[in-house]
Amino acid sequence: MNLRADPRGPNLHVGDDVTIGPGVEFGANVVVHDGCVIGAGTLVGDNAVLGKRPALGGSSTARRGSLPGLTVGQQCTISTGAIVFAGSSLADDVIVGDLAVVRERVTIGPNTVVGRGATVENDTSIGARVRIQAEAYVTAYCELEDDVFIAPCVVTTNDNFMGRTDKRRALMKGAVVRRGARIGGAAILLPGVEIGEDAFVGAGAIVLRDVPARTVVVGQPARVLREVPPEELLDA
Amino acid sequence: MNLRADPRGPNLHVGDDVTIGPGVEFGANVVVHDGCVIGAGTLVGDNAVLGKRPALGGSSTARRGSLPGLTVGQQCTISTGAIVFAGSSLADDVIVGDLAVVRERVTIGPNTVVGRGATVENDTSIGARVRIQAEAYVTAYCELEDDVFIAPCVVTTNDNFMGRTDKRRALMKGAVVRRGARIGGAAILLPGVEIGEDAFVGAGAIVLRDVPARTVVVGQPARVLREVPPEELLDA
Amino acid sequence: MNLRADPRGPNLHVGDDVTIGPGVEFGANVVVHDGCVIGAGTLVGDNAVLGKRPALGGSSTARRGSLPGLTVGQQCTISTGAIVFAGSSLADDVIVGDLAVVRERVTIGPNTVVGRGATVENDTSIGARVRIQAEAYVTAYCELEDDVFIAPCVVTTNDNFMGRTDKRRALMKGAVVRRGARIGGAAILLPGVEIGEDAFVGAGAIVLRDVPARTVVVGQPARVLREVPPEELLDA
């Protein structure tokens, strides 16, 4: 770790090959690791860590190999204590909440919010204007399209074998959440389910199967209840 | 951000107009933002951040406008890595656990504990002797009366529309949990439900409707099972 | 708090009677409290706090009294923002993830991973090669044997009385998870349940009763569905 104290912030530490745009503001005790590019006007809160490189366990299924630095767009907010890894790319106007974690090889589109304490695991792609609310858990290999809403404490999963057998490595699959779909508080998505466009998953639902576009599902396991009211569709 | 190094703690940074009472102790790397008032004898753990001002996203429904500084009472403990926002007020003898977050315009009564990793969102009021246990999620606009017990990983919600339509802004409503009620581990409270005095919600229950005082509810959705045994009532 | 700046890391603070082995690397802003012993080759990430001493609330049921320092084995990784308490002992090659918390009097066997944001409460014992995944909540007085797998966001509980009555103090009991058992994402284990060897608890299951060895249980409440396939047994 090649960190050096840097006068651009209070107790700021910065690594090698870091590019910091004009107007970037740092809270106290921020750490910016090797290779980070931070766009103009971005705010970085106290204790945030940017560009961390993963220390993978021996049994981790995450891909290995060298990673480019983290890229953060313009006018973003990386909040207090948040951790954003190397190899990821945040578009402009993204907010990463307090104590949220975004791992390596994640792409995040413009105007998206990753809420307080939320976790986005490696190799997940997230579109524009997505709202991932507080404490939600977005596992590795998920795909969240534009305008998706993930309520607080939602849980996604990607491994039906829970670490046993080697064939699981080929079968791991996160959720695919299509444009404008909404997932209710503390709902659980089983590995590989697809939530259709503008669908609505009720709070606490356990989703075992794909959910058709524009339908409301509720329950444990989740079943179709009705259609989403027209006035709640994204293009209404 | 007007932070200056301050000799009263190891790598302590302090903003403007901060009042620190006698006997306050600071761990390492604490940040105290503008306008904080910290009562006598309070302990502030390593990496804690006090008086943070919110950086709201464009779609956030939280109220905007200037906030007074955070007020922390006497003999409180703000634990390691905790974040407590400006505009909130903690009475005496409050404990905020490690990595817990308390947002703006929250009031907390004396002898209350906000557990490790728990989140209390904006505009929530919490009484005296409340115990919010680890990793619980208390959403915005909740009301928790005195002697309430919130078990680990409880989830509350406040938005039946999940960010769609503008009428939701008027209809957002968190849970009301009456005096002495207990909410079991990982239970889910739907928006606006009222949990009656001394009621008991079983672990994992999903509460769609109001729960009468002194009743035990369990299941998904939660149904009344029996009365709370007299020896478990608050005034027993 | 007797913390002093220490040149072995960027803004490192160290307490009294600390032993740091050869080849230990520190990120920025690490705090090492009194009495810690850190084994050779261990990596400590930015903002990690080692050897914290608990500040118990008046109603806490955790045991009180003096604690020995934290012991961390060789080649461990304590990740960014993690907090590991005094009185605990980590064997070699343990990984504690970003923002994870391990409390006092916890023992952890070799090659075990405590995932990102996970919490392990006091007085819990954890074997070798255990994987506790992100955001899981392992309550006080649990026992996790070797090769256990705890999926993301699993919740365990230990108090059927939720803080009411004094007899609860004698009856608090966490889960016992036998060798090789796997607990699915966001499953909830009620106080004191025993999960048998190589058993499999489905995602979102609510486990009210003991689960026999080598069986698959699913649902709310959890019921036996079938046997675990032979190729998924630990000794397959």
XYZ file of C-alpha atoms in Angstrom:
708
model
C 0.000 0.000 0.000
C 1.590 3.229 -1.219
C -0.382 5.796 0.679
C 0.902 9.300 1.279
C -0.602 12.157 3.258
C -2.061 14.718 0.846
C -2.871 18.362 1.673
C -6.070 18.467 -0.371
C -8.105 17.153 2.577
C -7.921 16.754 6.345
C -5.875 13.620 6.983
C -6.347 12.574 3.362
C -4.185 9.679 2.137
C -3.643 9.107 -1.564
C -1.937 6.318 -3.545
C -0.146 6.324 -6.890
C -1.548 7.480 -10.225
C -4.582 9.177 -8.780
C -6.439 11.865 -10.749
C -8.620 14.277 -8.788
C -10.795 16.667 -10.800
C -11.422 20.329 -10.045
C -13.745 21.124 -7.189
C -13.584 17.718 -5.535
C -14.145 18.085 -1.764
C -12.879 15.671 0.842
C -14.127 15.084 4.379
C -11.708 13.902 7.023
C -9.715 10.671 6.893
C -10.470 9.763 3.277
C -8.287 7.148 1.560
C -7.875 7.172 -2.227
C -6.035 4.100 -3.520
C -3.860 3.612 -6.576
C -5.286 4.466 -9.960
C -8.482 6.262 -8.910
C -9.970 8.881 -11.208
C -12.413 11.220 -9.437
C -14.539 13.551 -11.575
C -15.061 17.264 -11.083
C -17.281 18.443 -8.274
C -17.558 15.122 -6.509
C -17.941 15.121 -2.726
C -16.200 12.453 -0.686
C -17.397 12.081 2.917
C -15.424 11.428 6.072
C -13.714 8.034 6.293
C -14.635 6.982 2.759
C -12.269 4.558 1.016
C -12.000 4.715 -2.769
C -10.337 2.221 -5.062
C -9.746 -0.549 -2.545
C -8.343 -3.702 -4.102
C -9.997 -6.963 -3.079
C -8.344 -9.468 -0.784
C -10.130 -12.637 -1.897
C -10.453 -15.700 0.284
C -9.226 -19.003 -1.111
C -12.795 -20.231 -1.638
C -14.105 -17.038 -3.187
C -15.652 -17.424 -6.628
C -14.866 -13.830 -7.625
C -12.559 -13.494 -10.611
C -8.915 -12.786 -9.949
C -6.384 -10.754 -11.866
C -5.317 -7.168 -12.054
C -7.897 -4.441 -11.988
C -7.902 -0.926 -13.396
C -8.447 1.850 -10.892
C -11.851 3.016 -9.783
C -13.496 5.680 -11.945
C -15.952 8.071 -10.309
C -17.874 10.538 -12.493
C -18.655 14.194 -11.957
C -20.879 15.610 -9.215
C -21.042 12.285 -7.399
C -21.359 11.918 -3.641
C -19.435 9.157 -1.914
C -20.776 9.335 1.613
C -19.287 8.814 5.062
C -17.494 5.534 5.537
C -18.462 4.184 2.102
C -16.074 1.770 0.371
C -15.891 1.613 -3.429
C -13.507 -0.887 -5.014
C -11.038 -0.713 -7.848
C -12.220 -1.952 -11.220
C -15.613 -0.289 -10.913
C -17.021 2.661 -12.792
C -19.569 5.182 -11.550
C -21.241 7.567 -14.016
C -22.045 11.186 -13.157
C -24.372 12.209 -10.334
C -24.206 8.887 -8.531
C -24.702 8.821 -4.762
C -23.150 6.071 -2.667
C -24.609 6.234 0.847
C -22.979 6.135 4.240
C -21.232 2.841 4.968
C -22.331 1.392 1.624
C -19.965 -0.960 -0.195
C -19.575 -1.303 -3.972
C -17.224 -4.058 -5.013
C -14.980 -4.606 -8.021
C -16.110 -4.646 -11.678
C -19.438 -2.969 -10.931
C -20.821 -0.423 -13.387
C -23.339 2.163 -12.195
C -25.288 4.487 -14.494
C -25.991 8.192 -13.969
C -28.251 9.525 -11.226
C -28.327 6.208 -9.406
C -28.371 5.987 -5.608
C -26.799 3.157 -3.636
C -28.344 3.635 -0.207
C -26.910 3.777 3.254
C -25.346 0.493 4.318
C -26.271 -1.226 1.049
C -23.885 -3.735 -0.504
C -23.328 -4.242 -4.223
C -21.148 -7.286 -4.828
C -18.690 -7.795 -7.677
C -19.534 -8.017 -11.395
C -22.980 -6.488 -11.094
C -24.291 -3.945 -13.584
C -26.677 -1.189 -12.559
C -28.432 1.228 -14.901
C -29.438 4.863 -14.675
C -31.757 6.367 -12.078
C -31.788 3.163 -10.050
C -32.541 3.518 -6.362
C -31.061 0.851 -4.130
C -32.267 1.741 -0.678
C -30.704 1.328 2.725
C -29.238 -1.991 3.751
C -30.219 -3.796 0.543
C -27.948 -6.639 -0.497
C -27.262 -6.931 -4.231
C -25.217 -10.049 -4.817
C -22.579 -10.739 -7.462
C -23.603 -11.172 -11.099
C -26.887 -9.261 -10.853
C -28.248 -6.981 -13.536
C -30.428 -4.036 -12.561
C -31.777 -2.072 -15.524
C -32.713 1.606 -15.606
C -35.236 3.026 -13.142
C -35.297 -0.033 -10.902
C -36.309 0.500 -7.280
C -34.859 -1.786 -4.603
C -36.457 -1.134 -1.204
C -34.593 -1.293 2.089
C -33.209 -4.627 3.218
C -33.965 -6.531 0.000
C -31.860 -9.699 -0.301
C -30.657 -11.267 -3.521
C -28.881 -14.631 -3.800
C -26.844 -16.322 -6.489
C -25.729 -19.768 -5.348
C -28.166 -22.682 -5.064
C -25.359 -24.909 -3.848
C -24.105 -22.612 -1.089
C -20.465 -23.252 -1.655
C -20.639 -27.010 -2.059
C -19.606 -28.873 -5.277
C -17.546 -27.368 -8.062
C -20.298 -27.268 -10.645
C -21.826 -24.371 -8.732
C -19.156 -22.111 -10.137
C -20.712 -22.370 -13.588
C -24.256 -22.094 -12.280
C -24.000 -19.040 -10.074
C -26.436 -16.434 -11.269
C -27.796 -13.314 -9.645
C -31.152 -11.705 -10.285
C -32.047 -9.814 -13.444
C -34.346 -6.900 -12.669
C -35.839 -5.308 -15.764
C -36.489 -1.638 -16.394
C -38.685 0.072 -13.863
C -39.347 -2.966 -11.675
C -39.807 -2.379 -7.954
C -38.784 -4.823 -5.216
C -40.403 -4.343 -1.781
C -38.740 -4.115 1.598
C -36.890 -7.210 2.739
C -38.089 -9.276 -0.223
C -35.824 -12.207 -1.108
C -34.920 -13.057 -4.704
C -33.688 -16.608 -5.308
C -30.727 -17.202 -7.625
C -31.235 -16.271 -11.244
C -34.827 -15.064 -11.134
C -35.892 -12.438 -13.640
C -38.215 -9.652 -12.533
C -40.057 -8.277 -15.570
C -40.400 -4.650 -16.634
C -42.395 -2.502 -14.245
C -43.235 -5.503 -12.056
C -43.895 -4.983 -8.345
C -42.706 -7.435 -5.687
C -44.415 -6.926 -2.317
C -42.543 -6.405 0.931
C -41.285 -9.653 2.386
C -42.093 -11.747 -0.698
C -39.866 -14.718 -1.441
C -39.440 -14.932 -5.190
C -38.676 -18.434 -6.447
C -39.627 -17.961 -10.109
C -39.566 -15.300 -12.776
C -42.100 -12.493 -12.362
C -43.967 -11.341 -15.493
C -43.784 -7.722 -16.564
C -46.267 -5.339 -14.980
C -47.575 -7.813 -12.414
C -47.760 -7.526 -8.657
C -46.530 -10.556 -6.718
C -46.760 -11.093 -2.985
C -46.283 -13.861 -0.437
C -43.998 -16.709 0.547
C -43.481 -18.047 -2.044
C -44.474 -15.099 -4.214
C -47.616 -15.468 -6.361
C -49.265 -13.107 -8.824
C -51.893 -10.948 -7.126
C -52.894 -8.506 -9.853
C -51.575 -6.122 -12.507
C -49.654 -3.001 -11.639
C -52.064 -0.012 -11.822
C -51.483 1.983 -14.999
C -50.711 5.181 -13.105
C -47.754 3.466 -11.445
C -46.119 2.353 -14.685
C -42.868 4.045 -15.510
C -44.195 5.609 -18.681
C -47.528 6.682 -17.178
C -16.381 21.520 5.370
C -14.547 23.564 8.007
C -12.711 20.869 9.860
C -9.640 21.563 11.949
C -7.357 19.220 13.841
C -8.085 19.466 17.565
C -5.772 18.361 20.372
C -8.535 16.968 22.577
C -8.358 13.579 20.830
C -6.032 11.507 18.648
C -6.533 12.773 15.103
C -9.736 14.513 16.158
C -11.232 16.960 13.650
C -13.738 19.574 14.757
C -15.894 22.109 12.854
C -17.234 25.518 13.821
C -19.381 26.350 16.836
C -18.853 23.052 18.598
C -19.408 22.729 22.361
C -17.722 19.839 24.119
C -18.653 19.275 27.769
C -16.278 18.342 30.577
C -15.036 14.791 30.689
C -15.886 13.923 27.092
C -13.479 11.264 25.790
C -12.600 10.728 22.168
C -11.220 7.646 20.450
C -9.060 8.040 17.370
C -10.141 9.702 14.137
C -13.385 11.212 15.398
C -15.042 13.951 13.335
C -17.313 16.523 15.010
C -19.116 18.750 12.508
C -20.390 22.316 12.797
C -22.746 23.143 15.605
C -22.507 19.955 17.691
C -23.138 20.118 21.415
C -21.756 17.120 23.321
C -22.765 16.668 26.953
C -20.490 15.992 29.897
C -19.001 12.566 30.305
C -19.948 11.268 26.881
C -17.651 8.737 25.220
C -17.074 8.922 21.477
C -15.504 5.843 19.891
C -12.903 5.578 17.151
C -13.973 6.807 13.713
C -17.339 8.128 14.891
C -18.802 11.047 12.926
C -21.065 13.496 14.756
C -23.269 16.174 13.270
C -22.987 15.152 9.623
C -25.216 17.182 7.337
C -27.255 15.207 4.818
C -26.462 15.172 1.101
C -29.890 14.354 -0.290
C -30.446 12.788 -3.695
C -32.748 14.583 -6.113
C -35.477 11.974 -5.601
C -35.220 11.857 -1.814
C -38.423 12.634 0.048
C -36.574 13.891 3.137
C -37.231 17.513 4.029
C -34.659 20.075 2.986
C -33.526 23.280 4.631
C -31.046 24.296 7.256
C -30.595 22.160 10.328
C -29.445 23.010 13.828
C -26.412 21.127 15.074
C -26.593 17.709 16.688
C -27.187 17.693 20.446
C -25.855 14.756 22.456
C -26.730 14.502 26.160
C -24.569 13.584 29.118
C -22.990 10.206 29.747
C -23.848 8.974 26.256
C -21.759 6.500 24.279
C -21.355 7.026 20.556
C -19.575 3.862 19.488
C -16.942 3.038 16.913
C -17.737 4.172 13.407
C -21.219 5.403 14.297
C -22.675 8.335 12.338
C -25.165 10.717 13.959
C -26.565 13.554 11.864
C -27.165 17.230 12.470
C -30.656 18.245 13.500
C -31.049 15.334 15.898
C -31.189 15.316 19.665
C -30.082 12.542 22.004
C -31.054 12.662 25.683
C -28.732 11.534 28.474
C -27.373 8.008 28.781
C -28.088 7.043 25.185
C -25.894 4.434 23.511
C -25.428 4.427 19.750
C -23.720 1.188 18.725
C -20.787 0.506 16.446
C -21.454 1.471 12.841
C -25.005 2.535 13.655
C -26.487 5.488 11.792
C -28.981 8.022 13.183
C -30.201 10.532 10.640
C -31.438 14.118 10.838
C -34.377 15.343 12.925
C -34.448 12.226 15.106
C -35.190 12.578 18.811
C -34.058 9.861 21.222
C -35.106 9.640 24.865
C -32.899 8.796 27.839
C -31.379 5.376 28.410
C -32.187 4.208 24.904
C -29.850 1.942 22.938
C -29.506 2.028 19.152
C -27.704 -1.238 18.468
C -24.685 -2.090 16.410
C -25.208 -1.493 12.716
C -28.791 -0.331 13.215
C -30.182 2.489 11.088
C -32.649 5.128 12.260
C -33.840 7.228 9.340
C -34.851 10.885 9.405
C -37.789 12.381 11.289
C -38.304 9.426 13.614
C -39.037 9.860 17.301
C -37.847 7.352 19.878
C -38.775 7.314 23.549
C -36.947 6.398 26.723
C -35.438 3.004 27.521
C -36.044 1.763 23.979
C -33.777 -0.999 22.772
C -33.195 -1.139 19.041
C -30.981 -4.143 18.545
C -28.272 -4.877 16.050
C -28.877 -4.319 12.358
C -32.496 -3.240 12.792
C -33.817 -0.824 10.188
C -36.091 1.934 11.490
C -37.378 3.903 8.550
C -38.271 7.580 8.306
C -41.385 8.904 10.046
C -41.623 6.108 12.644
C -42.662 6.619 16.247
C -41.303 4.295 18.912
C -42.710 4.956 22.368
C -41.012 4.271 25.705
C -39.751 0.796 26.561
C -40.144 -0.589 23.064
C -37.916 -3.530 22.119
C -36.853 -3.950 18.488
C -35.002 -7.239 17.977
C -32.063 -7.663 15.610
C -32.660 -7.245 11.902
C -36.241 -5.974 12.178
C -37.328 -4.124 9.019
C -39.807 -1.260 8.863
C -41.149 0.316 5.667
C -42.962 3.540 4.867
C -43.743 3.751 1.158
C -46.417 1.584 -0.465
C -45.636 3.139 -3.822
C -41.901 2.542 -3.760
C -40.910 5.786 -5.317
C -43.522 5.875 -8.084
C -46.227 8.588 -8.398
C -46.152 11.890 -6.581
C -49.065 11.193 -4.309
C -46.832 8.876 -2.326
C -45.151 11.870 -0.777
C -48.278 12.662 1.173
C -48.939 9.021 2.072
C -45.553 7.932 3.381
C -45.950 6.688 6.919
C -43.680 4.645 9.131
C -44.723 2.315 11.917
C -46.069 3.464 15.255
C -44.915 1.165 18.034
C -46.698 1.795 21.309
C -45.228 1.668 24.796
C -43.601 -1.589 25.759
C -44.287 -3.437 22.502
C -41.718 -5.989 21.357
C -40.893 -6.786 17.733
C -39.133 -10.109 17.062
C -36.007 -10.768 15.050
C -36.232 -9.957 11.349
C -39.946 -9.203 11.529
C -41.212 -6.875 8.800
C -43.639 -4.028 9.501
C -45.561 -2.695 6.491
C -46.046 1.062 6.082
C -48.086 2.795 8.729
C -48.995 -0.183 10.917
C -49.563 0.453 14.597
C -48.277 -2.053 17.131
C -50.308 -1.761 20.341
C -49.023 -1.387 23.892
C -47.120 -4.378 25.174
C -47.871 -6.365 22.011
C -45.435 -9.074 20.907
C -44.597 -9.701 17.246
C -42.910 -13.068 16.655
C -39.597 -13.452 14.865
C -39.974 -13.316 11.110
C -43.594 -12.182 11.190
C -44.815 -9.959 8.362
C -47.197 -7.410 9.822
C -49.740 -6.076 7.341
C -52.291 -4.705 9.796
C -52.416 -3.058 13.197
C -51.665 -5.325 16.147
C -53.915 -4.978 19.219
C -52.376 -4.180 22.583
C -51.079 -7.115 24.638
C -51.512 -9.691 21.876
C -48.952 -12.057 20.377
C -48.920 -12.211 16.583
C -46.894 -14.610 14.450
C -46.659 -15.753 10.849
C -46.629 -14.487 7.290
C -48.876 -12.553 7.269
C -49.007 -12.073 11.017
C -52.098 -13.362 12.845
C -53.081 -13.226 16.499
C -51.923 -16.317 18.368
C -52.720 -15.500 21.989
C -52.443 -12.859 24.695
C -49.111 -11.787 26.106
C -48.581 -13.627 29.428
C -49.185 -11.263 32.363
C -45.673 -11.735 33.750
C -44.242 -10.326 30.522
C -46.253 -7.103 30.610
C -44.261 -3.982 31.220
C -46.027 -3.178 34.467
C -45.973 -6.757 35.779
C -7.819 5.278 25.951
C -4.031 5.245 25.681
C -3.548 5.622 21.976
C -0.315 6.893 20.457
C 0.569 7.593 16.851
C 2.824 4.814 15.542
C 5.098 5.037 12.488
C 4.399 1.494 11.299
C 1.363 2.639 9.336
C -0.230 5.787 7.900
C -2.032 7.485 10.794
C -1.796 4.273 12.827
C -2.702 4.564 16.516
C -1.595 1.897 18.972
C -2.358 1.297 22.668
C -0.314 -0.331 25.424
C 1.146 -3.838 25.416
C 0.571 -4.464 21.734
C 2.581 -7.117 19.878
C 2.801 -6.816 16.114
C 4.423 -9.721 14.241
C 6.828 -9.457 11.313
C 5.354 -8.543 7.970
C 2.098 -7.136 9.293
C 0.800 -4.436 6.927
C -1.475 -1.601 7.920
C -3.783 0.500 5.762
C -4.546 4.058 6.786
C -6.179 5.112 10.057
C -5.980 1.744 11.813
C -6.466 1.638 15.593
C -4.922 -1.164 17.659
C -6.078 -1.119 21.282
C -4.361 -2.291 24.450
C -3.142 -5.851 24.611
C -3.571 -6.909 20.976
C -1.330 -9.607 19.551
C -1.227 -9.627 15.746
C 0.414 -12.590 14.007
C 3.004 -12.469 11.246
C 1.923 -11.533 7.766
C -1.515 -10.314 8.701
C -3.035 -7.477 6.644
C -5.101 -4.824 8.371
C -7.220 -2.640 6.094
C -7.959 1.064 6.269
C -9.973 2.238 9.282
C -10.012 -1.171 10.987
C -10.228 -1.178 14.775
C -8.636 -4.059 16.678
C -9.066 -4.942 20.312
C -11.913 -2.587 21.135
C -13.270 -3.033 24.655
C -17.045 -3.214 24.988
C -19.113 -0.382 26.447
C -22.115 -2.352 27.664
C -25.518 -0.811 28.221
C -27.113 -1.231 31.623
C -29.598 -3.789 30.267
C -27.082 -5.800 28.275
C -26.903 -9.487 29.137
C -23.275 -9.792 28.015
C -20.861 -10.815 30.739
C -18.830 -8.093 32.383
C -15.310 -8.104 33.765
C -11.842 -7.632 32.457
C -10.866 -9.106 29.132
C -7.533 -10.209 27.733
C -6.414 -8.507 24.558
C -7.467 -9.627 21.107
C -5.309 -12.315 19.502
C -5.120 -12.447 15.703
C -3.251 -15.338 14.057
C -0.846 -15.330 11.134
C -1.728 -14.433 7.557
C -5.135 -13.108 8.526
C -6.910 -10.277 6.748
C -8.846 -7.755 8.805
C -10.586 -5.714 6.138
C -11.524 -2.067 5.774
C -13.496 -0.641 8.644
C -13.831 -3.980 10.448
C -14.057 -3.974 14.251
C -12.744 -6.921 16.272
C -13.092 -6.803 20.052
C -10.787 -7.612 22.923
C -11.138 -11.037 24.485
C -11.500 -12.791 21.145
C -9.114 -15.103 19.375
C -8.707 -15.611 15.641
C -6.692 -18.558 14.328
C -4.441 -18.327 11.261
C -5.711 -17.432 7.793
C -8.953 -15.917 8.991
C -10.579 -13.188 6.918
C -12.815 -10.590 8.542
C -14.607 -8.635 5.819
C -15.133 -4.930 5.314
C -17.228 -3.332 8.058
C -17.739 -6.685 9.791
C -17.880 -6.767 13.583
C -16.645 -9.574 15.840
C -17.387 -9.047 19.501
C -15.719 -10.133 22.724
C -14.987 -13.744 23.751
C -15.457 -15.102 20.231
C -13.162 -17.869 18.995
C -12.685 -18.396 15.264
C -10.915 -21.387 13.718
C -8.431 -21.345 10.838
C -9.395 -20.462 7.275
C -12.748 -19.088 8.297
C -14.284 -16.066 6.594
C -16.541 -13.551 8.350
C -18.091 -11.723 5.416
C -18.543 -8.083 4.621
C -20.825 -6.324 7.064
C -21.498 -9.508 9.036
C -21.865 -9.365 12.809
C -20.689 -12.027 15.239
C -21.913 -11.238 18.742
C -20.161 -12.076 22.009
C -19.410 -15.556 23.351
C -19.897 -17.354 20.061
C -17.567 -20.114 18.898
C -16.828 -20.683 15.239
C -14.879 -23.603 13.786
C -12.483 -23.980 10.883
C -13.282 -23.264 7.247
C -16.612 -21.684 8.146
C -17.993 -19.162 5.687
C -20.232 -16.499 7.162
C -21.309 -14.445 4.205
C -22.112 -10.780 3.838
C -24.473 -9.099 6.264
C -25.253 -12.276 8.216
C -26.123 -11.798 11.861
C -24.703 -14.384 14.257
C -26.055 -13.674 17.705
C -24.449 -14.231 21.103
C -23.973 -17.774 22.422
C -24.063 -19.507 19.022
C -21.891 -22.457 18.085
C -20.895 -22.936 14.449
C -18.892 -26.111 13.839
C -16.330 -26.686 11.104
C -17.248 -26.193 7.441
C -20.539 -24.476 8.144
C -21.868 -22.147 5.443
C -23.991 -19.151 6.461
C -25.408 -17.371 3.404
C -25.834 -13.616 3.149
C -28.276 -11.916 5.472
C -29.021 -14.972 7.631
C -30.492 -13.989 11.006
C -30.058 -15.866 14.260
C -31.838 -15.075 17.526
C -31.309 -16.033 21.146
C -33.978 -14.491 23.353
C -37.580 -15.709 23.321
C -38.491 -13.085 25.875
C -37.054 -10.100 24.041
C -35.657 -8.393 27.048
C -38.623 -8.867 29.357
C -38.496 -10.844 32.664
C -35.326 -11.854 34.425
C -35.628 -15.565 33.799
C -34.677 -14.905 30.202
C -31.097 -14.421 31.289
C -30.823 -18.121 32.098
C -32.717 -19.188 28.983
C -30.890 -17.225 26.288
C -29.496 -19.625 23.746
C -28.186 -19.111 20.246
C -28.240 -21.608 17.407
C -26.000 -24.659 17.224
C -25.015 -25.377 13.639
C -23.334 -28.737 13.218
C -20.448 -29.603 10.926
C -21.003 -28.856 7.277
C -24.533 -27.521 7.592
C -25.611 -24.795 5.174
C -28.057 -22.000 5.972
C -29.640 -20.203 3.000
C -29.893 -16.497 2.312
C -31.931 -14.500 4.819
C -33.102 -17.617 6.658
C -34.093 -17.007 10.283
C -33.085 -19.370 13.083
C -35.153 -19.147 16.263
C -33.419 -19.256 19.653
C -31.622 -22.451 20.509
C -32.384 -24.501 17.390
C -29.863 -27.130 16.359
C -29.113 -27.586 12.672
C -27.783 -31.118 12.105
C -24.626 -32.141 10.260
C -24.681 -31.389 6.557
C -28.262 -30.157 6.739
C -29.476 -27.557 4.226
C -31.841 -24.731 5.165
C -33.432 -23.039 2.151
C -33.292 -19.314 1.516
C -35.834 -17.414 3.548
C -36.808 -20.387 5.712
C -37.905 -19.693 9.275
C -36.546 -22.458 11.466
C -38.573 -23.044 14.628
C -37.341 -26.551 15.476
C -34.204 -28.630 15.214
C -33.283 -29.777 11.723
C -32.117 -33.404 11.340
C -28.717 -34.118 9.825
C -28.512 -34.310 6.034
C -32.044 -33.044 5.414
C -33.230 -30.119 3.327
C -35.798 -27.861 4.999
C -37.672 -24.995 3.373
C -40.580 -22.678 4.105
C -42.163 -20.554 6.792
C -42.074 -22.347 9.154
C -39.400 -24.661 7.808
C -40.411 -28.252 7.008
C -38.402 -31.205 5.714
C -38.483 -31.384 1.922
C -35.991 -34.153 1.123
C -32.523 -35.490 1.861
C -29.407 -33.604 0.866
C -28.065 -35.154 -2.389
C -25.032 -37.361 -1.676
C -22.769 -35.336 -3.952
C -23.353 -32.266 -1.807
C -22.331 -33.905 1.453
C -19.151 -32.634 2.977
C -17.372 -35.957 2.679
C -18.614 -36.701 -0.848
